[in-house]
PDB file of C-alpha atoms and ligand atoms in Angstrom:
ATOM      1  CA  MET A   1      48.913 103.961  89.967  1.00 45.00           C
ATOM      2  CA  ALA A   2      51.678 106.746  90.942  1.00 46.00           C
ATOM      3  CA  THR A   3      49.750 110.432  90.155  1.00 53.00           C
ATOM      4  CA  GLU A   4      47.041 109.017  91.393  1.00 56.00           C
ATOM      5  CA  LEU A   5      48.663 108.791  94.633  1.00 54.00           C
ATOM      6  CA  LYS A   6      51.029 111.489  94.729  1.00 59.00           C
ATOM      7  CA  ASN A   7      49.073 114.757  94.194  1.00 63.00           C
ATOM      8  CA  LEU A   8      51.422 118.485  94.129  1.00 60.00           C
ATOM      9  CA  SER A   9      48.747 119.632  92.801  1.00 60.00           C
ATOM     10  CA  SER A  10      47.005 120.210  96.769  1.00 62.00           C
ATOM     11  CA  TYR A  11      50.430 121.363  97.609  1.00 69.00           C
ATOM     12  CA  ASP A  12      50.841 122.859 101.123  1.00 74.00           C
ATOM     13  CA  PRO A  13      51.462 126.574  99.692  1.00 70.00           C
ATOM     14  CA  THR A  14      53.713 127.177 103.922  1.00 77.00           C
ATOM     15  CA  MET A  15      55.811 124.880 102.268  1.00 88.00           C
ATOM     16  CA  VAL A  16      56.596 126.016  99.547  1.00 94.00           C
ATOM     17  CA  PRO A  17      59.806 127.779  99.188  1.00 95.00           C
ATOM     18  CA  ASN A  18      59.561 131.190  98.650  1.00 96.00           C
ATOM     19  CA  GLY A  19      60.449 132.362  94.601  1.00 97.00           C
ATOM     20  CA  LYS A  20      61.318 136.248  95.037  1.00 97.00           C
ATOM     21  CA  GLY A  21      64.499 136.686  93.109  1.00 98.00           C
ATOM     22  CA  ARG A  22      64.785 133.610  90.979  1.00 98.00           C
ATOM     23  CA  LYS A  23      64.463 133.251  87.118  1.00 98.00           C
ATOM     24  CA  ILE A  24      62.319 130.748  85.510  1.00 98.00           C
ATOM     25  CA  GLY A  25      62.351 129.844  81.933  1.00 98.00           C
ATOM     26  CA  ILE A  26      59.197 127.615  80.463  1.00 98.00           C
ATOM     27  CA  VAL A  27      59.452 125.725  77.284  1.00 98.00           C
ATOM     28  CA  TYR A  28      56.137 124.294  76.400  1.00 98.00           C
ATOM     29  CA  ALA A  29      55.047 122.544  73.082  1.00 98.00           C
ATOM     30  CA  GLU A  30      52.259 123.593  70.991  1.00 98.00           C
ATOM     31  CA  TRP A  31      50.978 119.659  70.083  1.00 97.00           C
ATOM     32  CA  ASN A  32      47.865 118.956  71.839  1.00 97.00           C
ATOM     33  CA  GLU A  33      48.068 122.990  72.544  1.00 98.00           C
ATOM     34  CA  ASN A  34      44.721 122.366  74.617  1.00 97.00           C
ATOM     35  CA  ILE A  35      46.257 120.060  77.718  1.00 98.00           C
ATOM     36  CA  THR A  36      49.692 122.515  77.610  1.00 98.00           C
ATOM     37  CA  HIS A  37      48.277 125.970  77.695  1.00 98.00           C
ATOM     38  CA  ALA A  38      46.876 125.098  80.492  1.00 98.00           C
ATOM     39  CA  LEU A  39      49.956 123.520  82.096  1.00 98.00           C
ATOM     40  CA  ARG A  40      51.932 126.493  80.963  1.00 98.00           C
ATOM     41  CA  ASP A  41      49.441 128.938  82.928  1.00 98.00           C
ATOM     42  CA  GLY A  42      49.073 126.646  86.019  1.00 98.00           C
ATOM     43  CA  ALA A  43      52.883 126.406  85.917  1.00 98.00           C
ATOM     44  CA  ILE A  44      53.550 130.544  86.132  1.00 98.00           C
ATOM     45  CA  LYS A  45      50.135 130.902  88.444  1.00 98.00           C
ATOM     46  CA  THR A  46      51.795 128.452  90.588  1.00 97.00           C
ATOM     47  CA  LEU A  47      55.286 130.536  90.071  1.00 98.00           C
ATOM     48  CA  ILE A  48      53.355 133.961  90.481  1.00 98.00           C
ATOM     49  CA  ASP A  49      51.632 132.453  94.250  1.00 97.00           C
ATOM     50  CA  ASN A  50      54.624 131.658  95.945  1.00 97.00           C
ATOM     51  CA  GLY A  51      56.910 134.309  94.846  1.00 97.00           C
ATOM     52  CA  VAL A  52      58.409 134.487  91.851  1.00 98.00           C
ATOM     53  CA  GLU A  53      58.244 138.070  89.909  1.00 98.00           C
ATOM     54  CA  GLU A  54      56.125 137.778  86.264  1.00 98.00           C
ATOM     55  CA  SER A  55      58.869 139.700  84.502  1.00 98.00           C
ATOM     56  CA  ASP A  56      61.681 136.980  86.589  1.00 98.00           C
ATOM     57  CA  ILE A  57      59.735 134.203  84.202  1.00 98.00           C
ATOM     58  CA  THR A  58      60.526 133.751  80.176  1.00 98.00           C
ATOM     59  CA  VAL A  59      57.992 131.701  78.780  1.00 98.00           C
ATOM     60  CA  ALA A  60      58.787 130.322  75.120  1.00 98.00           C
ATOM     61  CA  SER A  61      56.956 127.306  72.648  1.00 98.00           C
ATOM     62  CA  VAL A  62      58.238 124.650  70.472  1.00 98.00           C
ATOM     63  CA  PRO A  63      56.051 123.189  67.595  1.00 98.00           C
ATOM     64  CA  GLY A  64      55.944 119.667  69.394  1.00 97.00           C
ATOM     65  CA  SER A  65      57.618 117.840  72.829  1.00 97.00           C
ATOM     66  CA  PHE A  66      60.556 117.039  70.669  1.00 98.00           C
ATOM     67  CA  GLU A  67      61.362 120.005  70.207  1.00 98.00           C
ATOM     68  CA  LEU A  68      61.601 120.423  73.934  1.00 98.00           C
ATOM     69  CA  ILE A  69      64.861 118.964  74.253  1.00 98.00           C
ATOM     70  CA  PHE A  70      66.586 121.583  72.129  1.00 98.00           C
ATOM     71  CA  GLY A  71      64.522 124.925  73.439  1.00 98.00           C
ATOM     72  CA  ALA A  72      65.129 123.893  77.069  1.00 98.00           C
ATOM     73  CA  SER A  73      68.692 122.939  76.412  1.00 98.00           C
ATOM     74  CA  GLN A  74      69.447 126.898  75.020  1.00 98.00           C
ATOM     75  CA  MET A  75      67.282 128.180  78.242  1.00 98.00           C
ATOM     76  CA  VAL A  76      69.773 126.327  80.151  1.00 98.00           C
ATOM     77  CA  LYS A  77      72.680 127.400  78.360  1.00 98.00           C
ATOM     78  CA  SER A  78      71.968 131.427  78.107  1.00 98.00           C
ATOM     79  CA  GLY A  79      72.534 131.014  81.684  1.00 98.00           C
ATOM     80  CA  CYS A  80      69.581 133.988  82.381  1.00 98.00           C
ATOM     81  CA  TYR A  81      67.620 130.962  84.513  1.00 98.00           C
ATOM     82  CA  ASP A  82      67.813 129.224  88.090  1.00 98.00           C
ATOM     83  CA  ALA A  83      65.382 126.832  86.669  1.00 98.00           C
ATOM     84  CA  VAL A  84      63.954 125.772  83.039  1.00 98.00           C
ATOM     85  CA  ILE A  85      60.252 123.812  83.524  1.00 98.00           C
ATOM     86  CA  ALA A  86      59.651 121.855  79.713  1.00 98.00           C
ATOM     87  CA  ILE A  87      55.964 121.617  79.669  1.00 98.00           C
ATOM     88  CA  GLY A  88      54.736 118.677  76.555  1.00 98.00           C
ATOM     89  CA  CYS A  89      51.962 116.504  76.568  1.00 97.00           C
ATOM     90  CA  VAL A  90      52.054 113.157  73.933  1.00 97.00           C
ATOM     91  CA  ILE A  91      49.539 111.148  73.588  1.00 96.00           C
ATOM     92  CA  ARG A  92      49.933 107.461  72.892  1.00 94.00           C
ATOM     93  CA  GLY A  93      48.837 106.825  69.104  1.00 84.00           C
ATOM     94  CA  ASP A  94      48.467 104.641  66.413  1.00 76.00           C
ATOM     95  CA  THR A  95      52.369 104.124  66.251  1.00 80.00           C
ATOM     96  CA  PRO A  96      55.842 104.161  67.285  1.00 88.00           C
ATOM     97  CA  HIS A  97      55.972 107.622  67.704  1.00 90.00           C
ATOM     98  CA  PHE A  98      54.660 108.049  71.461  1.00 93.00           C
ATOM     99  CA  ASP A  99      57.477 105.733  72.471  1.00 94.00           C
ATOM    100  CA  TYR A 100      60.105 107.646  70.239  1.00 96.00           C
ATOM    101  CA  ILE A 101      59.267 110.850  71.438  1.00 96.00           C
ATOM    102  CA  CYS A 102      58.628 109.916  75.237  1.00 97.00           C
ATOM    103  CA  GLU A 103      62.006 108.315  75.425  1.00 97.00           C
ATOM    104  CA  GLY A 104      63.895 111.170  73.418  1.00 98.00           C
ATOM    105  CA  VAL A 105      62.620 113.804  75.777  1.00 98.00           C
ATOM    106  CA  THR A 106      63.265 111.567  78.575  1.00 98.00           C
ATOM    107  CA  ALA A 107      67.236 111.472  77.619  1.00 98.00           C
ATOM    108  CA  GLY A 108      67.382 114.909  76.235  1.00 98.00           C
ATOM    109  CA  LEU A 109      66.432 116.123  79.175  1.00 98.00           C
ATOM    110  CA  SER A 110      67.736 113.852  81.833  1.00 98.00           C
ATOM    111  CA  LYS A 111      71.563 114.905  79.407  1.00 98.00           C
ATOM    112  CA  LEU A 112      71.041 118.036  80.525  1.00 98.00           C
ATOM    113  CA  ASN A 113      70.375 117.532  83.902  1.00 98.00           C
ATOM    114  CA  VAL A 114      73.441 115.679  84.609  1.00 98.00           C
ATOM    115  CA  GLU A 115      75.601 118.323  82.369  1.00 98.00           C
ATOM    116  CA  TYR A 116      74.592 121.653  83.709  1.00 98.00           C
ATOM    117  CA  ASP A 117      74.146 123.494  87.204  1.00 97.00           C
ATOM    118  CA  VAL A 118      70.166 124.312  86.099  1.00 98.00           C
ATOM    119  CA  PRO A 119      67.739 122.056  87.017  1.00 98.00           C
ATOM    120  CA  VAL A 120      65.352 121.117  84.068  1.00 98.00           C
ATOM    121  CA  ILE A 121      61.973 120.218  85.305  1.00 98.00           C
ATOM    122  CA  PHE A 122      60.305 117.418  83.399  1.00 98.00           C
ATOM    123  CA  GLY A 123      56.711 118.750  82.833  1.00 98.00           C
ATOM    124  CA  LEU A 124      56.071 116.615  79.742  1.00 98.00           C
ATOM    125  CA  ILE A 125      52.811 114.634  80.348  1.00 97.00           C
ATOM    126  CA  THR A 126      52.781 110.777  79.050  1.00 96.00           C
ATOM    127  CA  THR A 127      49.135 109.465  78.619  1.00 96.00           C
ATOM    128  CA  ASN A 128      46.922 106.966  77.245  1.00 95.00           C
ATOM    129  CA  ASN A 129      44.671 109.053  76.116  1.00 96.00           C
ATOM    130  CA  LEU A 130      43.463 112.617  76.127  1.00 96.00           C
ATOM    131  CA  GLN A 131      40.905 112.163  79.203  1.00 96.00           C
ATOM    132  CA  GLN A 132      44.455 110.987  80.865  1.00 97.00           C
ATOM    133  CA  ALA A 133      45.952 114.268  79.835  1.00 97.00           C
ATOM    134  CA  GLU A 134      42.807 116.554  80.872  1.00 97.00           C
ATOM    135  CA  GLU A 135      43.007 114.810  84.645  1.00 97.00           C
ATOM    136  CA  ARG A 136      45.989 115.882  84.387  1.00 97.00           C
ATOM    137  CA  SER A 137      45.836 119.742  83.382  1.00 97.00           C
ATOM    138  CA  GLY A 138      43.761 121.274  85.713  1.00 96.00           C
ATOM    139  CA  GLY A 139      41.433 118.308  86.068  1.00 96.00           C
ATOM    140  CA  ARG A 140      41.032 115.290  88.472  1.00 94.00           C
ATOM    141  CA  LEU A 141      44.239 114.235  89.283  1.00 95.00           C
ATOM    142  CA  GLY A 142      45.043 118.259  89.646  1.00 95.00           C
ATOM    143  CA  ASN A 143      47.021 120.175  87.407  1.00 97.00           C
ATOM    144  CA  LYS A 144      50.980 118.614  86.642  1.00 97.00           C
ATOM    145  CA  GLY A 145      52.129 122.301  85.480  1.00 98.00           C
ATOM    146  CA  ASP A 146      51.489 123.621  88.893  1.00 97.00           C
ATOM    147  CA  GLU A 147      53.433 120.809  90.345  1.00 97.00           C
ATOM    148  CA  CYS A 148      56.835 121.629  88.535  1.00 98.00           C
ATOM    149  CA  ALA A 149      56.435 124.978  89.369  1.00 98.00           C
ATOM    150  CA  VAL A 150      56.749 123.428  93.263  1.00 97.00           C
ATOM    151  CA  THR A 151      58.957 121.203  92.547  1.00 97.00           C
ATOM    152  CA  ALA A 152      61.528 123.988  91.021  1.00 98.00           C
ATOM    153  CA  LEU A 153      61.054 126.143  93.597  1.00 98.00           C
ATOM    154  CA  HIS A 154      62.337 123.367  95.983  1.00 97.00           C
ATOM    155  CA  MET A 155      65.276 122.152  93.829  1.00 97.00           C
ATOM    156  CA  LEU A 156      66.360 125.658  94.031  1.00 97.00           C
ATOM    157  CA  SER A 157      66.200 126.068  97.538  1.00 96.00           C
ATOM    158  CA  GLN A 158      68.146 122.266  98.429  1.00 91.00           C
ATOM    159  CA  ARG A 159      72.246 123.225  99.200  1.00 90.00           C
ATOM    160  CA  PHE A 160      73.843 119.353  97.504  1.00 91.00           C
ATOM    161  CA  ASP A 161      77.433 120.467  98.271  1.00 88.00           C
ATOM    162  CA  ASN A 162      78.600 119.583 101.395  1.00 84.00           C
ATOM    163  CA  THR A 163      80.876 122.731 101.954  1.00 77.00           C
ATOM    164  CA  SER A 164      80.492 123.982 105.860  1.00 62.00           C
ATOM    165  CA  SER A 165      77.603 126.438 104.900  1.00 57.00           C
ATOM    166  CA  ASN A 166      75.685 123.533 104.604  1.00 54.00           C
ATOM    167  CA  LYS A 167      77.161 121.258 107.429  1.00 51.00           C
ATOM    168  CA  SER A 168      74.774 122.326 110.645  1.00 45.00           C
ATOM    169  CA  ARG A 169      71.522 120.094 108.278  1.00 47.00           C
TER     170      ARG A 169
HETATM  171  N1  LIG B 201      54.290 116.323  69.937  1.00 60.45           N
HETATM  172  C1  LIG B 201      53.487 116.156  71.014  1.00 60.45           C
HETATM  173  O1  LIG B 201      54.119 116.678  71.598  1.00 60.45           O
HETATM  174  N2  LIG B 201      52.913 115.206  71.235  1.00 60.45           N
HETATM  175  C2  LIG B 201      52.557 114.349  70.891  1.00 60.45           C
HETATM  176  O2  LIG B 201      51.458 113.274  70.608  1.00 60.45           O
HETATM  177  C3  LIG B 201      52.897 114.093  69.689  1.00 60.45           C
HETATM  178  N3  LIG B 201      52.714 112.700  68.282  1.00 60.45           N
HETATM  179  C4  LIG B 201      53.086 112.409  67.165  1.00 60.45           C
HETATM  180  C5  LIG B 201      52.828 112.133  66.413  1.00 60.45           C
HETATM  181  C6  LIG B 201      53.997 112.136  65.015  1.00 60.45           C
HETATM  182  C7  LIG B 201      53.324 110.674  64.007  1.00 60.45           C
HETATM  183  C8  LIG B 201      54.559 112.826  64.697  1.00 60.45           C
HETATM  184  C9  LIG B 201      54.565 112.626  63.505  1.00 60.45           C
HETATM  185  C10 LIG B 201      54.766 113.378  65.418  1.00 60.45           C
HETATM  186  C11 LIG B 201      54.093 113.814  66.854  1.00 60.45           C
HETATM  187  N4  LIG B 201      54.733 114.949  68.066  1.00 60.45           N
HETATM  188  C12 LIG B 201      53.467 115.047  68.981  1.00 60.45           C
HETATM  189  C13 LIG B 201      55.372 115.989  67.177  1.00 60.45           C
HETATM  190  C14 LIG B 201      56.993 115.462  67.687  1.00 60.45           C
HETATM  191  O3  LIG B 201      56.996 116.428  68.722  1.00 60.45           O
HETATM  192  C15 LIG B 201      57.707 117.033  67.135  1.00 60.45           C
HETATM  193  O4  LIG B 201      57.127 118.465  66.883  1.00 60.45           O
HETATM  194  C16 LIG B 201      57.695 116.215  65.154  1.00 60.45           C
HETATM  195  O5  LIG B 201      58.050 114.573  65.446  1.00 60.45           O
HETATM  196  C17 LIG B 201      59.151 117.240  64.331  1.00 60.45           C
HETATM  197  O6  LIG B 201      60.443 116.651  64.978  1.00 60.45           O
END
């Protein structure tokens, strides 16, 4: 499985861009809180470990993953953040809700990434069962919250334009 082959949780700290001065918004869903709180805390710790000031991290909660779209959208549009991390956990149940929520959140967060100049990091865990979610929120397969933090810092360290200051690389 892809996540078993690539696991940023065992990242090399010397390779993570320093986040000093960066302002990060984190929005997380309370649904499956045992999982999302661990993801949230992992993201916060990793940001701080890599130079982000605690006072530069704003954390907001929403009831369920579907509300991540609105929460992330509000954070992006506020202009207060260099990057926004959206964290949720959807576990497959007996109804098609899983698919609707996953597709909705993916489409909503993708749209934000295209329409605004603030990277929105996709921290939505989508699993078949609770065990798979636990493995990815501080268990056998690391903590995807940590990985979201590392990803945010990488995105902020990149230049995506072609101005003169970017041509030396
Ligand atoms: N939200 C989650 O974050 N994870 C879930 O696994 C999840 N499962 C849901 C299953 C059903 C049947 C329903 C009705 C909602 C579920 N939600 C879940 C909540 C959803 O993201 C949202 O908060 C609500 O639909 C209200 O907009």
